Coordinates of N, CA, C and O in Angstrom, one line a residue:
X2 N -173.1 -51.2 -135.0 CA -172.3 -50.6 -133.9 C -172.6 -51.4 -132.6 O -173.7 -51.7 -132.2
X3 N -171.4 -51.8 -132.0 CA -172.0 -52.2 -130.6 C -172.1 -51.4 -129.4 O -171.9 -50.2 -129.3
X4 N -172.5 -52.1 -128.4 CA -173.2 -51.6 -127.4 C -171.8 -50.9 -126.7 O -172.0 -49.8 -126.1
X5 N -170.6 -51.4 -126.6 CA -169.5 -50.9 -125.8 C -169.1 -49.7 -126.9 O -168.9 -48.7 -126.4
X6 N -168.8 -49.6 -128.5 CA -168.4 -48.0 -128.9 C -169.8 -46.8 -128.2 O -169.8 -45.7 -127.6
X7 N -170.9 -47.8 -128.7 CA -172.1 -46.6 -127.7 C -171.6 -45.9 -126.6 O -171.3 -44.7 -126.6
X8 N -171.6 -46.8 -125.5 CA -171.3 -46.8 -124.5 C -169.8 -45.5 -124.7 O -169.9 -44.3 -124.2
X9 N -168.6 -45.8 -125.3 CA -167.7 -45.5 -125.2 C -167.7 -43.4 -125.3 O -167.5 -42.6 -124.5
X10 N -168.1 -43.4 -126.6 CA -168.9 -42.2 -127.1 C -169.6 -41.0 -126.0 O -169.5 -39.8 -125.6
X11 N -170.9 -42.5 -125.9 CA -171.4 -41.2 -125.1 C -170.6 -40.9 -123.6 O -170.8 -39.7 -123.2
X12 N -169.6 -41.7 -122.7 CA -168.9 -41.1 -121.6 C -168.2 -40.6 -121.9 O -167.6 -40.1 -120.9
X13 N -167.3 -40.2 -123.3 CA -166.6 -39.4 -123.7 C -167.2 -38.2 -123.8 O -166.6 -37.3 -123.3
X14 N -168.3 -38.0 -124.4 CA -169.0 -37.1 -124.5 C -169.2 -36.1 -123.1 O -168.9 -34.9 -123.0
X15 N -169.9 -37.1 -122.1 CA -170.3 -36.9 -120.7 C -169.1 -36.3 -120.2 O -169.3 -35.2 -119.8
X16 N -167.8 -36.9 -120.0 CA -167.0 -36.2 -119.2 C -166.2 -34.7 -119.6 O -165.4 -34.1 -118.8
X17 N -166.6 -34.2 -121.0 CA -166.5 -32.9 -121.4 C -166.9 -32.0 -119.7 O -166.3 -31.7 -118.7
X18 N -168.1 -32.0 -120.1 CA -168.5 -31.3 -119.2 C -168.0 -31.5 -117.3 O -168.2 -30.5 -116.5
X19 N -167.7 -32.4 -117.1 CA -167.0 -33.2 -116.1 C -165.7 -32.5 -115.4 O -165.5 -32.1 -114.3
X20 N -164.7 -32.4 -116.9 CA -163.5 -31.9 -116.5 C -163.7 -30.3 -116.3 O -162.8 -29.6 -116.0
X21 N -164.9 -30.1 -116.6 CA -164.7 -28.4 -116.7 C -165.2 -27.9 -115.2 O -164.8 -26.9 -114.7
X22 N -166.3 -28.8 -114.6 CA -166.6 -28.9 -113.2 C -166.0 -29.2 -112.3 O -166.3 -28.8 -111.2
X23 N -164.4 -30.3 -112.8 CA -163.4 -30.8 -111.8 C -162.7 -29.3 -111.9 O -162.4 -28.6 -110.9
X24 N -162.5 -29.0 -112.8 CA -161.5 -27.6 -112.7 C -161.7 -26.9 -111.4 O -160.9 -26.7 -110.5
X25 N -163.1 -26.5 -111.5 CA -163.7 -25.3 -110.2 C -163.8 -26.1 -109.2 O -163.2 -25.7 -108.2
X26 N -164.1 -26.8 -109.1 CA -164.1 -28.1 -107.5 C -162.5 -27.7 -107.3 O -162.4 -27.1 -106.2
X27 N -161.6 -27.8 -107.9 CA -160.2 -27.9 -107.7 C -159.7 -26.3 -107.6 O -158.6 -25.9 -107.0
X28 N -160.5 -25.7 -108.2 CA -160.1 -24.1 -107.3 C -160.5 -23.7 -106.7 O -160.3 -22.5 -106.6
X29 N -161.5 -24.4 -105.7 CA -162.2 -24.2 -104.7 C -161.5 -24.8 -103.7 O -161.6 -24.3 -102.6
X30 N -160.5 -26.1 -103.9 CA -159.7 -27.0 -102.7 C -161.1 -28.0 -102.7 O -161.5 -28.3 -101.5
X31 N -161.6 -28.3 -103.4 CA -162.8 -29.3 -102.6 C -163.0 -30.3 -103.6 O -164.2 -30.8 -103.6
X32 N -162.0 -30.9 -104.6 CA -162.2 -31.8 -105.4 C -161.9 -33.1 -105.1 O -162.4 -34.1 -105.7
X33 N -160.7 -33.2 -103.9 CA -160.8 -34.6 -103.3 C -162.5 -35.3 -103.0 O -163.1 -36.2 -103.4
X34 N -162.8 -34.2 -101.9 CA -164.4 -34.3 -101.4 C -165.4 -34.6 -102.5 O -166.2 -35.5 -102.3
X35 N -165.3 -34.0 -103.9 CA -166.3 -34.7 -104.7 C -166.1 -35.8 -105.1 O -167.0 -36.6 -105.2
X36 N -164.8 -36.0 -105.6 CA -164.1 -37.4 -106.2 C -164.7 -38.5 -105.2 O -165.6 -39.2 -105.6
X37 N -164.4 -38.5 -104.0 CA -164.6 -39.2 -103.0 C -166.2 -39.5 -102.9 O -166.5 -40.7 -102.9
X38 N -167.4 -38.5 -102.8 CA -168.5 -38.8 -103.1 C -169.2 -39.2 -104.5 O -170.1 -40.1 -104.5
X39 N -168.8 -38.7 -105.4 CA -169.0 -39.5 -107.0 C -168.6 -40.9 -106.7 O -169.2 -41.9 -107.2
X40 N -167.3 -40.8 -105.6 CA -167.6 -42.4 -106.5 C -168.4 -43.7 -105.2 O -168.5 -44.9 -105.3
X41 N -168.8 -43.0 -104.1 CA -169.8 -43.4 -103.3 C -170.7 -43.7 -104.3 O -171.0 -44.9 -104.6
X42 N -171.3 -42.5 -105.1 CA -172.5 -42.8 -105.3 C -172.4 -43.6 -107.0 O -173.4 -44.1 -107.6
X43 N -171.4 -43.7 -107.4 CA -171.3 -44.4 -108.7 C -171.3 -46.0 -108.4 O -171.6 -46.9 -109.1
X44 N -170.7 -46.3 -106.9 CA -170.5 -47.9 -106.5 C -172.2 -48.3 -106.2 O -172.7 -49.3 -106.6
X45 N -172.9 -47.4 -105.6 CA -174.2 -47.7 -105.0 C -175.2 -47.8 -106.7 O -176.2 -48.5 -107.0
X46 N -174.6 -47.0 -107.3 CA -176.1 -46.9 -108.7 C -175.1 -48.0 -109.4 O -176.0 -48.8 -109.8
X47 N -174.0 -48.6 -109.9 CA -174.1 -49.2 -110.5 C -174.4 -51.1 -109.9 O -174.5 -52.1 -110.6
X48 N -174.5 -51.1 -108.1 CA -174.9 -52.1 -107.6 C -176.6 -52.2 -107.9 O -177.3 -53.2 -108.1
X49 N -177.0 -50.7 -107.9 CA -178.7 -51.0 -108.1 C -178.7 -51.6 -109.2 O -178.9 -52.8 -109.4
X50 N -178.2 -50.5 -110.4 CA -178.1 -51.3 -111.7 C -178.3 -52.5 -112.0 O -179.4 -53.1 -112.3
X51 N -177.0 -52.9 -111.8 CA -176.8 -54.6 -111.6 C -178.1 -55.5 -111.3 O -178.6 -56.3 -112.1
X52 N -178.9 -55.2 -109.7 CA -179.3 -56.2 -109.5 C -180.6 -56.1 -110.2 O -181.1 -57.1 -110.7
X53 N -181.3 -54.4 -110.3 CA -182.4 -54.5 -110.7 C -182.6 -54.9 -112.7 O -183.4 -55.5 -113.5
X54 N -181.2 -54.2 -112.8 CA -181.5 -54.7 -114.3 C -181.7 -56.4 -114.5 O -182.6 -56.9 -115.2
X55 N -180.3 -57.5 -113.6 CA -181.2 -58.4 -113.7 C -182.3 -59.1 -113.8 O -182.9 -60.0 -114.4
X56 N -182.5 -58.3 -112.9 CA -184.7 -58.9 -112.6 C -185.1 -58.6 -113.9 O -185.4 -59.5 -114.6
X57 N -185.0 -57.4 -114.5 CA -186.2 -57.4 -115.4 C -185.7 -57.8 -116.4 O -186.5 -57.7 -117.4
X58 N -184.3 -58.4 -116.7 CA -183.8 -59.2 -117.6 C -184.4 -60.4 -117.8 O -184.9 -60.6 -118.9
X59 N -184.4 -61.3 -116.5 CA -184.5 -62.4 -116.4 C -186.2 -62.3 -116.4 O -186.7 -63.4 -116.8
X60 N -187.2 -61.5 -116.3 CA -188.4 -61.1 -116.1 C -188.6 -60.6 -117.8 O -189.2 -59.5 -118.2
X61 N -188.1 -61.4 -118.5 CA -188.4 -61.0 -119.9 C -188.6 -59.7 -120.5 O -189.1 -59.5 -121.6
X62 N -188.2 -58.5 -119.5 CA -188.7 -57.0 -120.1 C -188.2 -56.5 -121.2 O -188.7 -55.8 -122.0
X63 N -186.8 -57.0 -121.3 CA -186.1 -56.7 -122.2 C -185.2 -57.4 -122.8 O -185.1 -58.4 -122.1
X64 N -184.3 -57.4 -124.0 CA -183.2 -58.4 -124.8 C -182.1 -57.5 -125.0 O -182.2 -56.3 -125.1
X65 N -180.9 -58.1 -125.1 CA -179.8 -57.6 -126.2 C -179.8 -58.0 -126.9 O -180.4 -59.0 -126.9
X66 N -178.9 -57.6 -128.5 CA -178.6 -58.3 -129.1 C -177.2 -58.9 -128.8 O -176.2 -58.3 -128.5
X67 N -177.4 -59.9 -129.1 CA -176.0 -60.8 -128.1 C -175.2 -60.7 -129.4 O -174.2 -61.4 -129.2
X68 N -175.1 -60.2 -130.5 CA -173.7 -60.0 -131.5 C -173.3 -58.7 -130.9 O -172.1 -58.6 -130.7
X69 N -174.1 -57.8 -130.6 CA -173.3 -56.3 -130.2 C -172.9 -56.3 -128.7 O -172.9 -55.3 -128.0
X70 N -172.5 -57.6 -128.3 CA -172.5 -57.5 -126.7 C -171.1 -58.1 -126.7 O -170.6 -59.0 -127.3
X71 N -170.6 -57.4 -125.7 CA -168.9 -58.1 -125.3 C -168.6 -59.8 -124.7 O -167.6 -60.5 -124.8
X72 N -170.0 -59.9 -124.1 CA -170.3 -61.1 -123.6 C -169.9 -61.1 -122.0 O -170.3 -62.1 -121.4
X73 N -169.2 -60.0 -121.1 CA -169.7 -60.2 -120.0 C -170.6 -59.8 -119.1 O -171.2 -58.8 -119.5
X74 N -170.8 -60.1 -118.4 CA -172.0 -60.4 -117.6 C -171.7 -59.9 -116.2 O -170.6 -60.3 -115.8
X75 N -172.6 -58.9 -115.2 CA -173.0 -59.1 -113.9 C -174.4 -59.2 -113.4 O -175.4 -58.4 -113.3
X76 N -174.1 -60.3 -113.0 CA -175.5 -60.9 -113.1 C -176.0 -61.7 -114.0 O -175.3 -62.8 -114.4
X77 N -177.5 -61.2 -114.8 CA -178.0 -60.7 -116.2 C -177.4 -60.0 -116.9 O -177.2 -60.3 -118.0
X78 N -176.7 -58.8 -116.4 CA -177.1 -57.5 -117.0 C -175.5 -57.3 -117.4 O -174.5 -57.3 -116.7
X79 N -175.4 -57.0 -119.3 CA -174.1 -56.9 -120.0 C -173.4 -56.0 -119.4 O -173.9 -55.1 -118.8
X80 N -172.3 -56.1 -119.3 CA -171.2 -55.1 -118.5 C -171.5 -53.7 -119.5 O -171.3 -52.6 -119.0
X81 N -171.9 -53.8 -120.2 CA -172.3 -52.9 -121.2 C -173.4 -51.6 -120.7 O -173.3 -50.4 -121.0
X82 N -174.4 -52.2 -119.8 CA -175.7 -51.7 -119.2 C -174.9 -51.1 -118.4 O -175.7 -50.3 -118.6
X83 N -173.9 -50.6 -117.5 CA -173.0 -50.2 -116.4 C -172.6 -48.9 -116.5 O -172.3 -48.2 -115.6
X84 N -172.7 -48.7 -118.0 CA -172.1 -47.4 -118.6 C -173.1 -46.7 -118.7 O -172.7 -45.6 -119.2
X85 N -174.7 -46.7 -118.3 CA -175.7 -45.5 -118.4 C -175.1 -44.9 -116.8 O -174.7 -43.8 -116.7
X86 N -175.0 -45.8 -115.6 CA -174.9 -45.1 -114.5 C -173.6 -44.5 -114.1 O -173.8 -43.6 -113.2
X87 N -172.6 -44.5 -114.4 CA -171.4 -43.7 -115.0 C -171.8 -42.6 -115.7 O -171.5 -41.5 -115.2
X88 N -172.7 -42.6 -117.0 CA -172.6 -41.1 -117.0 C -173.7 -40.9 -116.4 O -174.2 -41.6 -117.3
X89 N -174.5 -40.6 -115.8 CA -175.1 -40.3 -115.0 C -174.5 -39.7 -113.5 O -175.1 -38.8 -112.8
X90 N -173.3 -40.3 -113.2 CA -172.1 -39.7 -112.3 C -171.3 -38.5 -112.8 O -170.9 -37.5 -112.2
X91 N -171.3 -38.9 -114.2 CA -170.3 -37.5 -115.0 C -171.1 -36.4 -115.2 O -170.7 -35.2 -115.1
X92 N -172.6 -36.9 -115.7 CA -172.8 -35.8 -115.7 C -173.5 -34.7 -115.3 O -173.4 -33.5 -115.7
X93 N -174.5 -35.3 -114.3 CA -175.5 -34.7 -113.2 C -174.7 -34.0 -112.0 O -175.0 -32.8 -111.9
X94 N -174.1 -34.1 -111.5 CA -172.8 -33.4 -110.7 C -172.2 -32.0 -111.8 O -172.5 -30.8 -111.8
X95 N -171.5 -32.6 -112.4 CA -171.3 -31.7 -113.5 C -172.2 -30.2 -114.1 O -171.8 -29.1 -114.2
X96 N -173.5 -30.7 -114.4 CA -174.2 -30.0 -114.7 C -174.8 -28.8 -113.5 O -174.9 -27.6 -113.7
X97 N -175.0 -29.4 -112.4 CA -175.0 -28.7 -111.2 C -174.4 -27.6 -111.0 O -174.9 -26.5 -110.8
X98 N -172.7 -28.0 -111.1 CA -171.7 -27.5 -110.7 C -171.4 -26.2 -111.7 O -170.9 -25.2 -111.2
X99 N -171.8 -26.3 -113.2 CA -171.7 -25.3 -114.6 C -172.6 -24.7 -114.2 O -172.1 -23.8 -113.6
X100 N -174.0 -24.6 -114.0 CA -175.1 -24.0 -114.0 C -175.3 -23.0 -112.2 O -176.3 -22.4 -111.8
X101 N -174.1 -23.2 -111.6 CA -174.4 -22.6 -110.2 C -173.6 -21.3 -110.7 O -173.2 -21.0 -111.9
X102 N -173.5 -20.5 -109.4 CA -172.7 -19.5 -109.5 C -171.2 -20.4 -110.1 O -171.0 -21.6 -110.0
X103 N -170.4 -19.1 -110.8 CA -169.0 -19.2 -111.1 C -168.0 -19.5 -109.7 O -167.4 -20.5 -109.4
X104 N -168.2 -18.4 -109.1 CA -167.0 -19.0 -107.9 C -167.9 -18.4 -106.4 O -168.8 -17.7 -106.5
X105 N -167.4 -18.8 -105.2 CA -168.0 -18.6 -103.8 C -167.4 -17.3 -103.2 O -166.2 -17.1 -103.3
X106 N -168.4 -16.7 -102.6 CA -167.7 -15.1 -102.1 C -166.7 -15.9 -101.2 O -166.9 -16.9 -100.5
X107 N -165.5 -14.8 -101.4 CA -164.5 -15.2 -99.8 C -165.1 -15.0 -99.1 O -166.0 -14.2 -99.0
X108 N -164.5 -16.1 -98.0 CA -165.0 -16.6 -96.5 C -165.9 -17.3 -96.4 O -166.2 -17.8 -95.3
X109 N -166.4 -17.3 -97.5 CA -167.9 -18.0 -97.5 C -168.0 -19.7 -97.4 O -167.3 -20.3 -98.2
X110 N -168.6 -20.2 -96.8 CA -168.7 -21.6 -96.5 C -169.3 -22.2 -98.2 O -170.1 -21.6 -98.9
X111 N -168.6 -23.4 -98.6 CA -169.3 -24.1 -99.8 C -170.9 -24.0 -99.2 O -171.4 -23.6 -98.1
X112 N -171.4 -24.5 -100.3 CA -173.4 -24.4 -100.1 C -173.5 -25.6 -99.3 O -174.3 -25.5 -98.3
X113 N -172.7 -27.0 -99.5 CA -173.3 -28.1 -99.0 C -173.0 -27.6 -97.6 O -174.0 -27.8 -96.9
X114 N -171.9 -27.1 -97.0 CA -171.6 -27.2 -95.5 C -171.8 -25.9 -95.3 O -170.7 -25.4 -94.9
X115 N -172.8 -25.0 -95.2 CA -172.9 -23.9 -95.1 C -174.0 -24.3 -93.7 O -174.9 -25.3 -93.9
X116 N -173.9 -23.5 -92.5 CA -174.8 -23.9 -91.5 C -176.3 -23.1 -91.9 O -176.4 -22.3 -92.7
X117 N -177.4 -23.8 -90.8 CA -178.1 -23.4 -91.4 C -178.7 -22.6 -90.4 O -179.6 -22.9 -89.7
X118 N -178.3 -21.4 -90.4 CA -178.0 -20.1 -89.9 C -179.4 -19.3 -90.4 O -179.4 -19.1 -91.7
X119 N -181.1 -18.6 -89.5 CA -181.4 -17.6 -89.9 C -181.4 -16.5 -89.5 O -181.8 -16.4 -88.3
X120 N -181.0 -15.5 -90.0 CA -180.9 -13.9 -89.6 C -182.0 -13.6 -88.4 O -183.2 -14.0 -88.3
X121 N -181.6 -13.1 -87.8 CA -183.3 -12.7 -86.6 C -184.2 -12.4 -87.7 O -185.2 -13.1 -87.9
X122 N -183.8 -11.3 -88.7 CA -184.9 -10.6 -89.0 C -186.0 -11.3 -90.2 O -186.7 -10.7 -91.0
X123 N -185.7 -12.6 -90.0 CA -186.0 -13.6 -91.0 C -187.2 -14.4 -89.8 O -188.5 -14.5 -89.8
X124 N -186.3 -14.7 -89.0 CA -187.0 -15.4 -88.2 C -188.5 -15.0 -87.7 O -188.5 -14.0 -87.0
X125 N -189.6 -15.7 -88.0 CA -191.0 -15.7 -87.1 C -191.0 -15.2 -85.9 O -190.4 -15.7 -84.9
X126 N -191.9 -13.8 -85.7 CA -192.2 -13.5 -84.6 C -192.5 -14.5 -83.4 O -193.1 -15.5 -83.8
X127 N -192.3 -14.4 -82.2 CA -192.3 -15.6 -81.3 C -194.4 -15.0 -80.2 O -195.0 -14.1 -79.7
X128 N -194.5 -16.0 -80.4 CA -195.8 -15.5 -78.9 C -196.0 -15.9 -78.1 O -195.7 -17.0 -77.9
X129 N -196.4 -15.4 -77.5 CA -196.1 -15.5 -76.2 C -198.1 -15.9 -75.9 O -199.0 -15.3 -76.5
X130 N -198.0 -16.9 -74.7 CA -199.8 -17.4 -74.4 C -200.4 -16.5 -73.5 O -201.5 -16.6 -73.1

């Protein structure tokens, strides 16, 4: 088997869970906003990717087998190695998103932009010198 059906599989797999998290993002109105951050953060891990997996490519840590490999290349590192940080995009977001509450009370601010508001009666007695 090569490294790209691997690859292929498991983000098929990964984005199950994905689409079922875009659903509620999107009946929330707030799926532009994640789209838009996923893929911040999928451009920045698949640049770490890239450079660090070179190093330890080129730093002998590890091999492909170059029959199961498509043959391109960024950097060192097989276009192949690009697909752990993708699902990692699909599915840590995702997983968050399944395992929170179902839906947000009306009126209620999402969690990320919820101010950070405490009740007086929460608040620490004050003293006075």
């Amino acid at each position: 088997m090569s490294y790209l059906v691997l690859d292929a599989v498991a983000l098929a797999v990964l984005a199950v869970p994905f689409v079922f998290a875009a659903r509620r993002w999107a009946g929330r109105g707030v799926l532009g906003r994640r789209l838009a951050a996923l893929g911040v953060a999928a451009v920045a891990l698949l640049v770490v990717t890239a450079v660090f997996d070179s190093l330890m490519i080129a730093a002998g840590l590890f091999t492909y087998d170059a029959s199961a490999l498509l043959g391109l290349h960024v950097g060192r590192a097989p276009v192949e190695d690009l697909a752990y940080p993708l699902g990692a995009v699909l599915l840590l977001p995702s997983v968050w998103e399944l395992l929170g509450p179902a839906t947000v009370p009306a009126g209620a601010a999402e969690p990320a932009e919820a101010a950070a508001v405490v009740p007086e009666d929460h608040r620490p007695a004050r003293r006075t010198p």
